[in-house]
Tab-separated table of C-alpha atoms in Angstrom:
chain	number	residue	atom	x	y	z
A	222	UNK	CA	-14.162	18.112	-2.526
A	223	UNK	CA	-11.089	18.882	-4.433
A	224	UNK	CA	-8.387	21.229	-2.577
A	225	UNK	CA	-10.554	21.075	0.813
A	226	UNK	CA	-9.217	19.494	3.711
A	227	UNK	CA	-11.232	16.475	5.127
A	228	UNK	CA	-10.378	16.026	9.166
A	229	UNK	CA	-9.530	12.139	9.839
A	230	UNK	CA	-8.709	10.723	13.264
A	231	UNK	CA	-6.913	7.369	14.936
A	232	UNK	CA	-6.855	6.018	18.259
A	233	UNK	CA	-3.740	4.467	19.267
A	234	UNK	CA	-3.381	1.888	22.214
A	235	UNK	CA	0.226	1.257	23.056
A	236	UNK	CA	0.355	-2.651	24.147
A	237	UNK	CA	4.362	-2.267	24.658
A	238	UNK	CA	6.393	-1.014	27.340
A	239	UNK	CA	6.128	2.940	27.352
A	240	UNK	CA	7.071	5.049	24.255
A	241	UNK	CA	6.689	8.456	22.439
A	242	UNK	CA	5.274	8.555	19.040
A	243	UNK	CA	4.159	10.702	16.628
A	244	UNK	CA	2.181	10.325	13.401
A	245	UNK	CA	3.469	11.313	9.972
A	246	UNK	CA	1.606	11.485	6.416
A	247	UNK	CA	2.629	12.152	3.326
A	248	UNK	CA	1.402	12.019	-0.282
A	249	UNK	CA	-1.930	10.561	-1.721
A	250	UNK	CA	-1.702	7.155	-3.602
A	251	UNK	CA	-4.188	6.072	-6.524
A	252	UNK	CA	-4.510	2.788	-5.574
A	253	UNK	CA	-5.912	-0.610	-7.494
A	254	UNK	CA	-7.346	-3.380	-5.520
A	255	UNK	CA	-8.677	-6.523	-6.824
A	256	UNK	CA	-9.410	-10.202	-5.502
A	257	UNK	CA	-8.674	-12.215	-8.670
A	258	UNK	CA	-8.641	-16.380	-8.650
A	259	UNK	CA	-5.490	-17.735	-9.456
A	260	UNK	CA	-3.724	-21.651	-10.712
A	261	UNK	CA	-0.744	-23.629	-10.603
A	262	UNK	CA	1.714	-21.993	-12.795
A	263	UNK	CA	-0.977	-19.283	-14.186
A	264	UNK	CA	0.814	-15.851	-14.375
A	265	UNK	CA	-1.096	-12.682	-13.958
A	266	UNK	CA	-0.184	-9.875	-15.433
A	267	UNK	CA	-1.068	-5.865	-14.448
A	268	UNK	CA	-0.292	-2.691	-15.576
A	269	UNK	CA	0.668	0.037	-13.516
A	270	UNK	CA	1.241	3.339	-15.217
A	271	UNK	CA	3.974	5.590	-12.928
A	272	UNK	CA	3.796	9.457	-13.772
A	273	UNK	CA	6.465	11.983	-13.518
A	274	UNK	CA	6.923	12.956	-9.724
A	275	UNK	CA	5.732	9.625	-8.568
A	276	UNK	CA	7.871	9.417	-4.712
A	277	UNK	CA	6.914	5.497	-4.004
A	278	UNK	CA	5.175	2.704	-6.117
A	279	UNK	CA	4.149	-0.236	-3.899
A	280	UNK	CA	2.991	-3.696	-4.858
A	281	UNK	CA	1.515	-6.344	-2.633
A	282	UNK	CA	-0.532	-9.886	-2.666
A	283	UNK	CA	-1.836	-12.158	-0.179
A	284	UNK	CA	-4.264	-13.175	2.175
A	285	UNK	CA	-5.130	-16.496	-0.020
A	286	UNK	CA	-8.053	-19.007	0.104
A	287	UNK	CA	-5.560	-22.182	-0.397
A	288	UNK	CA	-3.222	-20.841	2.890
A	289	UNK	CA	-0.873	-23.339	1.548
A	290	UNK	CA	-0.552	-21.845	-1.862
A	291	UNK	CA	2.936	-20.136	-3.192
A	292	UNK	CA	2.793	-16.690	-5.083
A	293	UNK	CA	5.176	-15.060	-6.037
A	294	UNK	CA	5.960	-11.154	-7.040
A	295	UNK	CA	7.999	-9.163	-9.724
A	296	UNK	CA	7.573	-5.837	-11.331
A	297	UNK	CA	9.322	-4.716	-14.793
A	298	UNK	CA	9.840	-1.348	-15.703
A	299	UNK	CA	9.269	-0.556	-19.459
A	300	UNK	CA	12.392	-2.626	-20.318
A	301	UNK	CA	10.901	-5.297	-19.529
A	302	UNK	CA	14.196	-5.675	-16.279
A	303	UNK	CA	12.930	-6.826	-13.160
A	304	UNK	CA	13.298	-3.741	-10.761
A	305	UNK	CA	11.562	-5.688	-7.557
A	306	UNK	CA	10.618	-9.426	-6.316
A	307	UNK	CA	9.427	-11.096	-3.488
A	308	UNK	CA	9.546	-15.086	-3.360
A	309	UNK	CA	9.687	-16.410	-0.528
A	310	UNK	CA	7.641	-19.652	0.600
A	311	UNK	CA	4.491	-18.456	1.030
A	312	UNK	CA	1.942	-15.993	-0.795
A	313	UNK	CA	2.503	-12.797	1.614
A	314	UNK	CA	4.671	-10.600	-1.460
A	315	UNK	CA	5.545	-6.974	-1.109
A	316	UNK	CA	7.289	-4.681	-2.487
A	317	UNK	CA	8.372	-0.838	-3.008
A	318	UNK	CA	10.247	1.677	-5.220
A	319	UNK	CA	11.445	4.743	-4.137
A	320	UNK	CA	11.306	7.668	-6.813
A	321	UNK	CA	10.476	5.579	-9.684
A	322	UNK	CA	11.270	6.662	-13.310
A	323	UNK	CA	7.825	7.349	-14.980
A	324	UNK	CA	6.820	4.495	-17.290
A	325	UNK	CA	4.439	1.805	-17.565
A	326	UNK	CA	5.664	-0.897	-14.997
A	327	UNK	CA	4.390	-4.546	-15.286
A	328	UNK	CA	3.625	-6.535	-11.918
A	329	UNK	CA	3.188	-10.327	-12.245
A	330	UNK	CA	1.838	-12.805	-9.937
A	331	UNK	CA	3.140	-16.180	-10.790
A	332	UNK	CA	1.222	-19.214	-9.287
A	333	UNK	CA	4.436	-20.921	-8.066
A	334	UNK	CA	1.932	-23.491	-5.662
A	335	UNK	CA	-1.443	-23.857	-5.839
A	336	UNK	CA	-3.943	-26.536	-5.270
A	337	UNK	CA	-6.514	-27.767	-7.654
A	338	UNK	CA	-9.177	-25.496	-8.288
A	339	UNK	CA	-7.088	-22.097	-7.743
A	340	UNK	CA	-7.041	-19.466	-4.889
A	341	UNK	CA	-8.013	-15.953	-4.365
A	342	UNK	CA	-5.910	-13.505	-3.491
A	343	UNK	CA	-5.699	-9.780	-2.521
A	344	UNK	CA	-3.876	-7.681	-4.664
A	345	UNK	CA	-2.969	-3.927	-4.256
A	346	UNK	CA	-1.105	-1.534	-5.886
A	347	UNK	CA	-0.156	2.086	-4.997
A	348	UNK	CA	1.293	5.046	-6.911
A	349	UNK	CA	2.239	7.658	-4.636
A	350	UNK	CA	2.485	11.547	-6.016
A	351	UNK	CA	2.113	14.764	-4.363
A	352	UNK	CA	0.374	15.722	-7.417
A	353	UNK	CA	-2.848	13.937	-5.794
A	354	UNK	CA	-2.891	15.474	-2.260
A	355	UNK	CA	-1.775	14.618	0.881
A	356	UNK	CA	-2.325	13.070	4.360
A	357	UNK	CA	-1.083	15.620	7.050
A	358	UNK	CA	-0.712	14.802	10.994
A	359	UNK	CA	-1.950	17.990	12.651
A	360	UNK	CA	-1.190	15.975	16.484
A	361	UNK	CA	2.418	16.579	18.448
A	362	UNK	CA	4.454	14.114	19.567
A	363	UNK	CA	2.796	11.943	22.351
A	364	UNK	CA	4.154	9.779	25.528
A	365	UNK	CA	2.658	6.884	26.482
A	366	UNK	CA	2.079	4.192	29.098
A	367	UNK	CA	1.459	0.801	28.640
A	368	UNK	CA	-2.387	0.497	27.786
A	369	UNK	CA	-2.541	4.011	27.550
A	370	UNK	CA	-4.455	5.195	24.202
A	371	UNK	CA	-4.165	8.497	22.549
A	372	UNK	CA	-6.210	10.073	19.430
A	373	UNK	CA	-4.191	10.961	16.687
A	374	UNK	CA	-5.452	14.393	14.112
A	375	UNK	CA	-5.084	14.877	10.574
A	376	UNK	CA	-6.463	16.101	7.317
A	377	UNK	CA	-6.818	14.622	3.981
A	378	UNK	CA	-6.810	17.014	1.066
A	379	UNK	CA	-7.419	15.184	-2.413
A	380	UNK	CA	-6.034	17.687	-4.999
A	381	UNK	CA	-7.277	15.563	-8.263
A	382	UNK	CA	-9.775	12.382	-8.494
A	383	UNK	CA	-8.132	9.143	-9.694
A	384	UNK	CA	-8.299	7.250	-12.561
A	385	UNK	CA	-11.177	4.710	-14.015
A	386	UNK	CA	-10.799	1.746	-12.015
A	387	UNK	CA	-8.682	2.953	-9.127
A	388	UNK	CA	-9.147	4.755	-6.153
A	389	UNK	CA	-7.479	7.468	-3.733
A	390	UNK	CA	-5.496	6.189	-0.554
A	391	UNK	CA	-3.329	7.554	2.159
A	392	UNK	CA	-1.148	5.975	4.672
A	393	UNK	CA	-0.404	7.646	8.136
A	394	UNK	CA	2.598	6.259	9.701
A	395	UNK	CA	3.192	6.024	14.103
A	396	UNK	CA	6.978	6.631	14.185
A	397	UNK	CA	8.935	6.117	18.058
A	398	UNK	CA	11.219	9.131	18.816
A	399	UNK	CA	13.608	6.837	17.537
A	400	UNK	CA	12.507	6.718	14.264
A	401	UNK	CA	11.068	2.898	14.526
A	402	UNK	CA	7.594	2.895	12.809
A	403	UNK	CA	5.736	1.103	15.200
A	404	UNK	CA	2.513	1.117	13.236
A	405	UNK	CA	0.242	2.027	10.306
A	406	UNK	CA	-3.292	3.053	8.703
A	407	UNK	CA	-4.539	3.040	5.415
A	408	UNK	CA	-6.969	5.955	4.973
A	409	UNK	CA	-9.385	4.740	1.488
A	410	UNK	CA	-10.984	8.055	0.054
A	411	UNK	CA	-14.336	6.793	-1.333
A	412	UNK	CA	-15.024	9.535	-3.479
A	413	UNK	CA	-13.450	13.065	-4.775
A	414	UNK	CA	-15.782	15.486	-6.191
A	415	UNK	CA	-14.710	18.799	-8.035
């Protein structure tokens, strides 16, 4: 329900040498994912809309049928400017704004290399704003031994639903006492009622 905070829970296995970690949250994302087919030199185009207040904006593909194929990743801000890319050999794009002006941004997938016929791919994109809710870490700071598991706590509290066509996510983050994130988990919210 909106404003009521949902417990979640990880286990974490540490399959290093011995570390302490803790977990860390943060804002609630409305999120779009899709599994489109792409071809050679096809260009897909989304929009993203990014509110005032928006703290990250990520953007990522992958995880094709044709493992050989080549995608590549921009987004434009209202401008029409390129403001992030990934191209690199492969179809395995991502990419992130910090504190992103509000505006309508435009991703596009460019089908650099494909092979007759097309591939799928994932695609994902997450606006991150306080003004949905937030993902809090209720554990402390744990040491562990190599092979030694741990659960982690936390609460999700959804302040808003999302749009049409998108749903709520959260990331929680397992940071070293060093600051090295050593790992991650997307938390999907299926549904938010009033």
């Amino acid at each position: 329900a909106t404003g009521v905070a949902t417990p979640v829970e990880w286990t974490v296995t540490n399959n290093l040498a011995p570390v302490t970690l803790t977990g860390e949250g943060g804002p609630l994302a409305s999120t779009k994912v899709l599994t489109p087919t792409i071809n050679q030199g096809e260009l897909h185009t989304y929009e993203v809309v990014v509110p005032a207040g928006t703290t990250k904006l990520s953007v990522s593909i992958g995880n094709t049928s044709d493992r050989g194929a080549d995608l590549d990743l921009y987004v434009r801000n209202a401008a029409g400017t390129i403001v992030a890319q990934s191209a690199d050999g492969d179809s395995e794009e991502a990419v992130s704004i910090t504190n992103p002006a509000p505006g309508t941004y435009t991703v596009e997938v460019d089908g650099y290399t494909v092979a007759a016929g097309g591939t799928t791919y994932d695609y994902r994109d997450a606006v991150f704003s306080p003004a949905l809710g937030s993902l809090a870490v209720t554990s402390p700071s744990v040491s562990l031994a190599t092979g030694q598991s741990t659960t982690i706590t936390g609460t999700v509290t959804a302040l808003m639903a999302p749009e049409a066509g998108r749903q709520l996510s959260g990331v929680m983050v397992v940071r070293s006492a060093q600051g090295a994130i050593l790992g991650q988990s997307v938390v999907l919210i299926g549904s938010v009622t009033p």
